[in-house]
PDB file of C-alpha atoms in Angstrom:
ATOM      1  CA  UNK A   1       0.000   0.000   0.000  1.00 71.00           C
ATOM      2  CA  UNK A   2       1.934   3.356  -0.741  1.00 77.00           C
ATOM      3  CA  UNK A   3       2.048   6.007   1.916  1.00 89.00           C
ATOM      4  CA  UNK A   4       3.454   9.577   1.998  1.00 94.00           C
ATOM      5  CA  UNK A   5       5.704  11.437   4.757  1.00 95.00           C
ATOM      6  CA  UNK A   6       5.962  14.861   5.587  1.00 96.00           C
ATOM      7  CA  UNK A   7       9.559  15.691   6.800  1.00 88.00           C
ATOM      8  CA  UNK A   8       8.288  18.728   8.728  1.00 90.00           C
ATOM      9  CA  UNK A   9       5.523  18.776  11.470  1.00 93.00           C
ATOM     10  CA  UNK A  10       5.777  22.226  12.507  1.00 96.00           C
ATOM     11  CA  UNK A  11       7.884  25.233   9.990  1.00 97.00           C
ATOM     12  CA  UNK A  12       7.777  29.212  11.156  1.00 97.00           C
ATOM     13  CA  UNK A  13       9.025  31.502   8.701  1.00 97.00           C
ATOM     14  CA  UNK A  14       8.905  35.314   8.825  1.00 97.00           C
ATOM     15  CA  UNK A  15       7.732  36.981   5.921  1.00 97.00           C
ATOM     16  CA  UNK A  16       9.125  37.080   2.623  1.00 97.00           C
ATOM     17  CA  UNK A  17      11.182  34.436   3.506  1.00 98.00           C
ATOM     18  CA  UNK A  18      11.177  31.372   0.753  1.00 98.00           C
ATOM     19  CA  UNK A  19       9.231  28.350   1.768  1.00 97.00           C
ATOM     20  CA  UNK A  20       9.970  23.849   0.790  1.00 97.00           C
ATOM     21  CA  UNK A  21       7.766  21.322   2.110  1.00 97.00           C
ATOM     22  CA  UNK A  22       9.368  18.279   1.701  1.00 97.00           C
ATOM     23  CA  UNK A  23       6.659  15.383   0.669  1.00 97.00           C
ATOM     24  CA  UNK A  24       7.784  11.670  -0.313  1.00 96.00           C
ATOM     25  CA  UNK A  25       5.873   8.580  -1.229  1.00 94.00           C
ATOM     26  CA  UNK A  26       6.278   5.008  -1.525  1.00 90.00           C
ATOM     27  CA  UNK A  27       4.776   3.674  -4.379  1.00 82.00           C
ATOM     28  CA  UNK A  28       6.590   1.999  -7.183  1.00 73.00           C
ATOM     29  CA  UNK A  29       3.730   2.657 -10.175  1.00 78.00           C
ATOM     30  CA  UNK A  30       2.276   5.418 -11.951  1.00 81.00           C
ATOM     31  CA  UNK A  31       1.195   8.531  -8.899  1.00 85.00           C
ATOM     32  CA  UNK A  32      -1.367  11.567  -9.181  1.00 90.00           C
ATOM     33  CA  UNK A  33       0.356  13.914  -6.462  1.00 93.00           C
ATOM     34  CA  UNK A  34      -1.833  16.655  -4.751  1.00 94.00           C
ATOM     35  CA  UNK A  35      -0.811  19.132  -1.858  1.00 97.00           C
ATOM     36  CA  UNK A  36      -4.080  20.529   0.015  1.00 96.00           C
ATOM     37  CA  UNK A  37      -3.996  23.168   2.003  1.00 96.00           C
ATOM     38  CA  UNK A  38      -6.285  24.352   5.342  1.00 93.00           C
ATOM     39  CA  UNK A  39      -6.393  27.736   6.163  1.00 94.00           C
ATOM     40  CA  UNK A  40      -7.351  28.477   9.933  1.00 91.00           C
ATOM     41  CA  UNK A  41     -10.883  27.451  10.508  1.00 87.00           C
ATOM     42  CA  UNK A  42     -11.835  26.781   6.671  1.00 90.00           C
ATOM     43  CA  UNK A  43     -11.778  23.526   4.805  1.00 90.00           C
ATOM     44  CA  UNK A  44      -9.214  21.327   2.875  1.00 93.00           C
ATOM     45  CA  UNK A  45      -8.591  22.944  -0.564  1.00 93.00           C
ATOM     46  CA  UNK A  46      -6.512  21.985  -3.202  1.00 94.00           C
ATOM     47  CA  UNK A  47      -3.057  23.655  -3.976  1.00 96.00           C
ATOM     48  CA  UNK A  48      -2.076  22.303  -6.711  1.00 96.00           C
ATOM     49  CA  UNK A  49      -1.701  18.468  -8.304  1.00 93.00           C
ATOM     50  CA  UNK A  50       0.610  16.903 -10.665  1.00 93.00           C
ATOM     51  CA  UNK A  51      -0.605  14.246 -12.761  1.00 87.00           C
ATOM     52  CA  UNK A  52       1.705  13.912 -16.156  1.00 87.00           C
ATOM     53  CA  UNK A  53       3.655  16.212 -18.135  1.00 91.00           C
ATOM     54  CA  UNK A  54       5.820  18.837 -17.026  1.00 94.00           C
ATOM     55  CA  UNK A  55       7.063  17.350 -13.599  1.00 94.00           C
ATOM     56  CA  UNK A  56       7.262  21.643 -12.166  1.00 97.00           C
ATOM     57  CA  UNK A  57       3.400  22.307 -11.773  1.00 97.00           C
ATOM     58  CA  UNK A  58       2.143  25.833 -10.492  1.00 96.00           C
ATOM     59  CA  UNK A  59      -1.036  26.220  -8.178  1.00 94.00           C
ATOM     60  CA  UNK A  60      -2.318  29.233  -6.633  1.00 93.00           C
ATOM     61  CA  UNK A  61      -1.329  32.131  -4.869  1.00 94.00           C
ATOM     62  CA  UNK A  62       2.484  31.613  -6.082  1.00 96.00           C
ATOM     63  CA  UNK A  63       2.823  27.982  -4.935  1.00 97.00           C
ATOM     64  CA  UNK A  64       4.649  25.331  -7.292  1.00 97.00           C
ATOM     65  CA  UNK A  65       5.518  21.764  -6.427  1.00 98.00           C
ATOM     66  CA  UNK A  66       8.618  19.850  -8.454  1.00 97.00           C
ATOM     67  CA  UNK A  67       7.817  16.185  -8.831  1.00 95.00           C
ATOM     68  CA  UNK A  68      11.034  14.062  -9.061  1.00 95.00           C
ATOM     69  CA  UNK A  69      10.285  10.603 -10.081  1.00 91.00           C
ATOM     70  CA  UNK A  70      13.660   9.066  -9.023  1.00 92.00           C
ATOM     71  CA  UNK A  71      13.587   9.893  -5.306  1.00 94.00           C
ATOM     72  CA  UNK A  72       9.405   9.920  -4.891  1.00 94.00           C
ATOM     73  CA  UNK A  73       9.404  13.516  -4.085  1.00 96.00           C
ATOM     74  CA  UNK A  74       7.003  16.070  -4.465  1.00 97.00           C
ATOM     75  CA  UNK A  75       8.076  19.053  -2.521  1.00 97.00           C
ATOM     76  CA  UNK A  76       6.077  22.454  -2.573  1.00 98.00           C
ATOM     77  CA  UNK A  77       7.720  25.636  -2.894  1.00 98.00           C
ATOM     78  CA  UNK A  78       6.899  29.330  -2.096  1.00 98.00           C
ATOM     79  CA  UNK A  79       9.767  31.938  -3.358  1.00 97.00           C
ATOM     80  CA  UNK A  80       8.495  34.551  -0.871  1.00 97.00           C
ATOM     81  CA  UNK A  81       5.945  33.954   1.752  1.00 98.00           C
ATOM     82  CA  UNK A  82       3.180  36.076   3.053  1.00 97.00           C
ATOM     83  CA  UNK A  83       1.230  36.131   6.538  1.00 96.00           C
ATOM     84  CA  UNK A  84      -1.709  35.126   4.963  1.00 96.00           C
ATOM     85  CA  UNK A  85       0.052  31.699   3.887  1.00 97.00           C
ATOM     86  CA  UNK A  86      -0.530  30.514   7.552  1.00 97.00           C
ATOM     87  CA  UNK A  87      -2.179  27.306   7.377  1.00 97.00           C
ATOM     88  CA  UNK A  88      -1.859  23.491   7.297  1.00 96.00           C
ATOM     89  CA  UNK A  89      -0.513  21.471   4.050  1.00 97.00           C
ATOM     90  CA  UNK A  90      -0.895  18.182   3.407  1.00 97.00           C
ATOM     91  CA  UNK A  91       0.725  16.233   0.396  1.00 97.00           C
ATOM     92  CA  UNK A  92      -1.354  13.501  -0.801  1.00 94.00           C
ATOM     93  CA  UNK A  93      -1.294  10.901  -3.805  1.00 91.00           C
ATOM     94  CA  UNK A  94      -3.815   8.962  -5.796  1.00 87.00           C
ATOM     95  CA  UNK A  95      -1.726   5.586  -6.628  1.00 73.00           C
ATOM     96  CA  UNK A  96      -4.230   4.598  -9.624  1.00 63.00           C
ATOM     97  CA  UNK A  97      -6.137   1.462  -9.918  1.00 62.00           C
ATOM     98  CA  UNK A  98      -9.332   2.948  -9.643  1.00 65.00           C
ATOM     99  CA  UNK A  99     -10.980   5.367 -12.463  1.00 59.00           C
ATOM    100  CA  UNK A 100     -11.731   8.023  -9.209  1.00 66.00           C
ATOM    101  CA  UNK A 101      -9.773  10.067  -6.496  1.00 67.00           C
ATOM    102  CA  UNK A 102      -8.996   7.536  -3.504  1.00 77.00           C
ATOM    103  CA  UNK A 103      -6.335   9.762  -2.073  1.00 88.00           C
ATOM    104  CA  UNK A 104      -3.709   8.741   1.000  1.00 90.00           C
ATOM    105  CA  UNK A 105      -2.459  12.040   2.781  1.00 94.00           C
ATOM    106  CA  UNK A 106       0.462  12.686   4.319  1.00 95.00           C
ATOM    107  CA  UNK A 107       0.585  13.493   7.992  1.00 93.00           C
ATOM    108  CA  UNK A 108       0.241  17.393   7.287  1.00 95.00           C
ATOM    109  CA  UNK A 109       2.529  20.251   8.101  1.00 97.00           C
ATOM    110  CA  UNK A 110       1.856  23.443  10.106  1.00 96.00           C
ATOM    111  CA  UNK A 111       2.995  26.782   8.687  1.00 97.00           C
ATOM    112  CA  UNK A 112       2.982  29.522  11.292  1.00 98.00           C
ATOM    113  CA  UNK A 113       4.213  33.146   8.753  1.00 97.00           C
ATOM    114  CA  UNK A 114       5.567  35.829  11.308  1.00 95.00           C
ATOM    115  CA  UNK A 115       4.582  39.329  10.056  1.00 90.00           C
TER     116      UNK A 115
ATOM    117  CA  UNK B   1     -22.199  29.026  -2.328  1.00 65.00           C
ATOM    118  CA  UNK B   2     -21.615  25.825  -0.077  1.00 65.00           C
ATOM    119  CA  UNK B   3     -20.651  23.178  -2.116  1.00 93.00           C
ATOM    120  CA  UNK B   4     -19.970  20.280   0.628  1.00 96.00           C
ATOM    121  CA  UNK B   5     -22.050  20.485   3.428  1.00 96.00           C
ATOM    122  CA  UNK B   6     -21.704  18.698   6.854  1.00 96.00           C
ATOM    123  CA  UNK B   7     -23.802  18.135  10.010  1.00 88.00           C
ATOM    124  CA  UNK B   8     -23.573  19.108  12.396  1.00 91.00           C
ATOM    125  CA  UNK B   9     -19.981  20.925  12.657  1.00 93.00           C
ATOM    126  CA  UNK B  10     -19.547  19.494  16.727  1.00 95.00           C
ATOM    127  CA  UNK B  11     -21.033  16.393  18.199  1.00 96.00           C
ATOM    128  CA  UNK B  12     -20.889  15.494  21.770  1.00 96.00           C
ATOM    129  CA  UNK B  13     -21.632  11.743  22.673  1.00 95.00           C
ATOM    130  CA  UNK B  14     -21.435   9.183  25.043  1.00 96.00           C
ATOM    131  CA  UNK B  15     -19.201   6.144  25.260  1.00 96.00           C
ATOM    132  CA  UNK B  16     -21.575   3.687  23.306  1.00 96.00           C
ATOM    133  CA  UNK B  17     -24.256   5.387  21.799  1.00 96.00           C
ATOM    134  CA  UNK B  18     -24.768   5.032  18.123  1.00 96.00           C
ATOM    135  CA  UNK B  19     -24.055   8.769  16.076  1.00 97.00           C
ATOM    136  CA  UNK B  20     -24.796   9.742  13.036  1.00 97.00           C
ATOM    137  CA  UNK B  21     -22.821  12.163  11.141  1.00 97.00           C
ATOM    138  CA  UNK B  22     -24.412  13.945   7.834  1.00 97.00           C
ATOM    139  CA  UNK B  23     -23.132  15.377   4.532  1.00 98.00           C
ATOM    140  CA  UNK B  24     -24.606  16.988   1.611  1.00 97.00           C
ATOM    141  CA  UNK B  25     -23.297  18.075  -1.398  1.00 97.00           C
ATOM    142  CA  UNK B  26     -24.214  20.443  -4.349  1.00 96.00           C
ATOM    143  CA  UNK B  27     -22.285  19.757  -6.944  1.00 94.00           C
ATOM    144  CA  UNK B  28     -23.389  16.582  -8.268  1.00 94.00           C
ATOM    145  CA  UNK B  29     -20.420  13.942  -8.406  1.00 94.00           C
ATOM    146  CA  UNK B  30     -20.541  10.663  -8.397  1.00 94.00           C
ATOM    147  CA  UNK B  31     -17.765  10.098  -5.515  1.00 94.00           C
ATOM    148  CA  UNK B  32     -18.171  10.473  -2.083  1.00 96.00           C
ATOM    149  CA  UNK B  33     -15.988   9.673   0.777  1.00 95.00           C
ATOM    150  CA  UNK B  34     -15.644   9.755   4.579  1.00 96.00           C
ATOM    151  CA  UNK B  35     -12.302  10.602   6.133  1.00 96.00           C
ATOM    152  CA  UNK B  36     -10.911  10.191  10.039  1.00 96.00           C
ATOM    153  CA  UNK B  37      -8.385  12.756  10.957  1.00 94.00           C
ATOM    154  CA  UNK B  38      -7.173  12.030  14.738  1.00 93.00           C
ATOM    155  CA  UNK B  39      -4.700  15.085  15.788  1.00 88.00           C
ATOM    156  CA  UNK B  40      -1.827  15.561  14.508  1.00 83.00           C
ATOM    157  CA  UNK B  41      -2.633  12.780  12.132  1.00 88.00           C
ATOM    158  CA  UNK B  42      -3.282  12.671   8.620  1.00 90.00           C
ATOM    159  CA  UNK B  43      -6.512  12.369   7.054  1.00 93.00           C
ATOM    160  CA  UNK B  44      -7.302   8.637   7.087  1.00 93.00           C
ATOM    161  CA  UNK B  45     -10.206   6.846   4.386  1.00 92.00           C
ATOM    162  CA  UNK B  46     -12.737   4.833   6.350  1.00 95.00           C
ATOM    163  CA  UNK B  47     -14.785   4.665   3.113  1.00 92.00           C
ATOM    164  CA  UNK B  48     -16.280   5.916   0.102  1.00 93.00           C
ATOM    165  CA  UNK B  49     -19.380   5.662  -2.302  1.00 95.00           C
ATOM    166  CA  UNK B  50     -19.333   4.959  -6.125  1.00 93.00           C
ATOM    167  CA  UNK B  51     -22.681   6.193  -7.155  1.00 93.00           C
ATOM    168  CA  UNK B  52     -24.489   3.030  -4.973  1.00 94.00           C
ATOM    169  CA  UNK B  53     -21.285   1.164  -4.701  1.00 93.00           C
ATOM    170  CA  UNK B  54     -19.793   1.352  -1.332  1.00 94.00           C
ATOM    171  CA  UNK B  55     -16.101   0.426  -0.922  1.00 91.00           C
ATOM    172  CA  UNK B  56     -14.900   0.018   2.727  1.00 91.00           C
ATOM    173  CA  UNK B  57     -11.096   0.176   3.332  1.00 89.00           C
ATOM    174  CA  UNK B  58      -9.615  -2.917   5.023  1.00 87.00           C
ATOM    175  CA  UNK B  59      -8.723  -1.391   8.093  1.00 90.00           C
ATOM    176  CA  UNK B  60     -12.017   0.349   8.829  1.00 94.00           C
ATOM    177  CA  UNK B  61     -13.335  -1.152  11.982  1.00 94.00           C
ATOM    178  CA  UNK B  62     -16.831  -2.856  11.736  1.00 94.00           C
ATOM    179  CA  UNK B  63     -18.115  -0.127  14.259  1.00 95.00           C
ATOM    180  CA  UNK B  64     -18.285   2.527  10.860  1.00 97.00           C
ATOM    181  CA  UNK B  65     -20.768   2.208   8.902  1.00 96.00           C
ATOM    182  CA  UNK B  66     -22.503   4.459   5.572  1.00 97.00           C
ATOM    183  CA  UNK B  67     -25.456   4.898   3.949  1.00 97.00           C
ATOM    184  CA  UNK B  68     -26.159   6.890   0.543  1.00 97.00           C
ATOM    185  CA  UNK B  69     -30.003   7.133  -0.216  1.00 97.00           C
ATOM    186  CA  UNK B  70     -29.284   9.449  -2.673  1.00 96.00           C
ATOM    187  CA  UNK B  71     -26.609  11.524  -4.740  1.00 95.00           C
ATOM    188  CA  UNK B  72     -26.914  14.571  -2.477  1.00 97.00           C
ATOM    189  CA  UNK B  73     -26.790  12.950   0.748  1.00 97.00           C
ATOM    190  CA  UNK B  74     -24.324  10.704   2.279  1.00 97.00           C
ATOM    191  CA  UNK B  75     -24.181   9.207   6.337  1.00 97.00           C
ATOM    192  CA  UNK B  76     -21.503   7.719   8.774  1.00 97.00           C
ATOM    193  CA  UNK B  77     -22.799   6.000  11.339  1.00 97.00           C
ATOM    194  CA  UNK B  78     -20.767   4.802  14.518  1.00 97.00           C
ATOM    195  CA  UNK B  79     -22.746   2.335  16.168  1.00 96.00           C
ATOM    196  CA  UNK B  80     -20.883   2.740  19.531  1.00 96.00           C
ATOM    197  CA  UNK B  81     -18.614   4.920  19.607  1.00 96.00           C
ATOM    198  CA  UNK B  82     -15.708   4.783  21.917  1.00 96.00           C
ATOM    199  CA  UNK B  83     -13.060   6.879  23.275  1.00 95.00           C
ATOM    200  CA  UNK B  84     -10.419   6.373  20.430  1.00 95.00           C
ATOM    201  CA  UNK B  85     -13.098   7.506  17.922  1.00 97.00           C
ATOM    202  CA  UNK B  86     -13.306  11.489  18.689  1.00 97.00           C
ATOM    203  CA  UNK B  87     -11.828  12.624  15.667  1.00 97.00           C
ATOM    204  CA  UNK B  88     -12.581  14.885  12.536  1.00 96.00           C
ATOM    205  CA  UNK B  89     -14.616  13.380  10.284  1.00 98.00           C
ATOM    206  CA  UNK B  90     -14.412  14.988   6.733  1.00 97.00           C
ATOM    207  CA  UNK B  91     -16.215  13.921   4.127  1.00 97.00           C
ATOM    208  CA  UNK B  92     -15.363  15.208   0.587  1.00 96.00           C
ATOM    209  CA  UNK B  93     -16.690  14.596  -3.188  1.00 95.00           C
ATOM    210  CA  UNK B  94     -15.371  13.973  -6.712  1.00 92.00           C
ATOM    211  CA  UNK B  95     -16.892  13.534  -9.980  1.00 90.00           C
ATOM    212  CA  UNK B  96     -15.424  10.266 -10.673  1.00 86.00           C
ATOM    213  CA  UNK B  97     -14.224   8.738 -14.070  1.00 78.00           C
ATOM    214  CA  UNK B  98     -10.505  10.554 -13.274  1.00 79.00           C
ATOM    215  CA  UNK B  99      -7.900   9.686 -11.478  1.00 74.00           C
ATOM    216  CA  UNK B 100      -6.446  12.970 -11.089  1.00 76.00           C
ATOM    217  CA  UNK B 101      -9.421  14.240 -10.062  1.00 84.00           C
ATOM    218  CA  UNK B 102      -9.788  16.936  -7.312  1.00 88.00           C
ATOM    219  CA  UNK B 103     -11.243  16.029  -4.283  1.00 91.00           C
ATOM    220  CA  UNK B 104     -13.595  19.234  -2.334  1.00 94.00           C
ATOM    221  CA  UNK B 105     -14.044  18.739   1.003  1.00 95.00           C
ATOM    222  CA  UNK B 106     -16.878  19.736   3.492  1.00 96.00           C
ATOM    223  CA  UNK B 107     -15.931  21.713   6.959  1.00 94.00           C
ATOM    224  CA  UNK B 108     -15.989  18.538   8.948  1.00 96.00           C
ATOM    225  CA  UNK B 109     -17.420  17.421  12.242  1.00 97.00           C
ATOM    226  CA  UNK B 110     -15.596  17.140  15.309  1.00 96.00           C
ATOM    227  CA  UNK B 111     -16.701  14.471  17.857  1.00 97.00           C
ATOM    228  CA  UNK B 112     -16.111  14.515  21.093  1.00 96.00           C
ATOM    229  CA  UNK B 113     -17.069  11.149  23.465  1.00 96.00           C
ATOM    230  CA  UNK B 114     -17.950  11.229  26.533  1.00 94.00           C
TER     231      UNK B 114
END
């Protein structure tokens, strides 16, 4: 069964600082990778995903995410954070087999953004 | 514009007696699913819905149960609940037919037991 791991539990960055989430998996076949994020009191929302193509993928509000096949990583990357960024990420990926999106999360990591 | 709906957003229970926890959706899809998120933890299927066809994870203890009787509506039912089950339960949706499909998740309900 594949699984993913978050290196960081807890990050705290002051602004404008730059910003990588590391996010691995174990799965040897074909992945859909997702991060999600959770902003303070709202609901899980997707970042950004990577599913073929170019392995750099952008999401929103200046996030991107470089998925390197040969060491199953998929870290997420902010040049310059903001206070607003404050929130909860999770990496997650969709192994395939099914024709839907069964997704297994990593264990999430808190960002706390110092004004 | 609430597209994934849950009820109620806290539950308090006792040790033992059966909840139910509801969701709702408006957008349609064909996919929905129940999460557990313990703290600290990551998000963990219990199970999801195809349409009608319900697929429980292997590890999802026999105390969980669902119930779809429709598109818009889908239930998880803990039959008795104990102390290791307060959690987050989130239940999201997807349209189905893609496997890189995005997933859009409701607010979630936090139980407490009692």
């Amino acid at each position: 069964a594949q699984s993913v791991s978050q290196h960081n539990h807890h990050v705290i960055l002051s602004e404008a600082a730059s910003l990588e989430l590391g996010c691995n998996y174990s799965y040897g076949g074909t992945v859909n990778l997702f991060w999600y994020v959770q902003y303070p009191g709202q609901h899980l929302q997707l970042l950004l995903k990577y599913f073929s193509g170019d392995p750099l993928v952008k999401g929103i509000k200046g996030f991107e995410a470089e998925f390197i096949k040969s060491k199953f990583s998929f870290n997420l990357r902010k040049p310059s954070v903001q206070w607003s960024d404050t929130a909860e990420y999770f990496c997650a990926v969709n192994a395939g087999g099914t024709s839907y999106g069964k997704l297994t999360f990593g264990q999430g990591t808190i960002l706390t953004v110092h004004p | 514009d609430a597209m994934v709906i849950q009820n109620p957003r806290y539950q308090v229970t006792q040790f033992g007696k059966p909840v139910t926890l509801s969701c709702s959706q408006t957008l349609n899809h064909n996919v929905m699913y129940w999460y557990q998120q313990k703290s600290s933890q990551a998000p963990k299927l219990l199970f999801h819905y195809y349409d009608k066809d319900f697929n429980n994870e292997a590890d999802t203890p026999d105390n969980f149960q669902s119930r779809r009787p429709n598109t818009s509506f889908c239930f998880l039912d803990i039959r008795s609940p104990g102390l290791g089950d307060a959690a987050m339960y989130l239940c999201a949706t997807s349209r189905g037919g893609q496997v890189e499909e995005t997933q859009y998740f409701g607010p979630g309900t936090r139980l407490l037991v009692l």
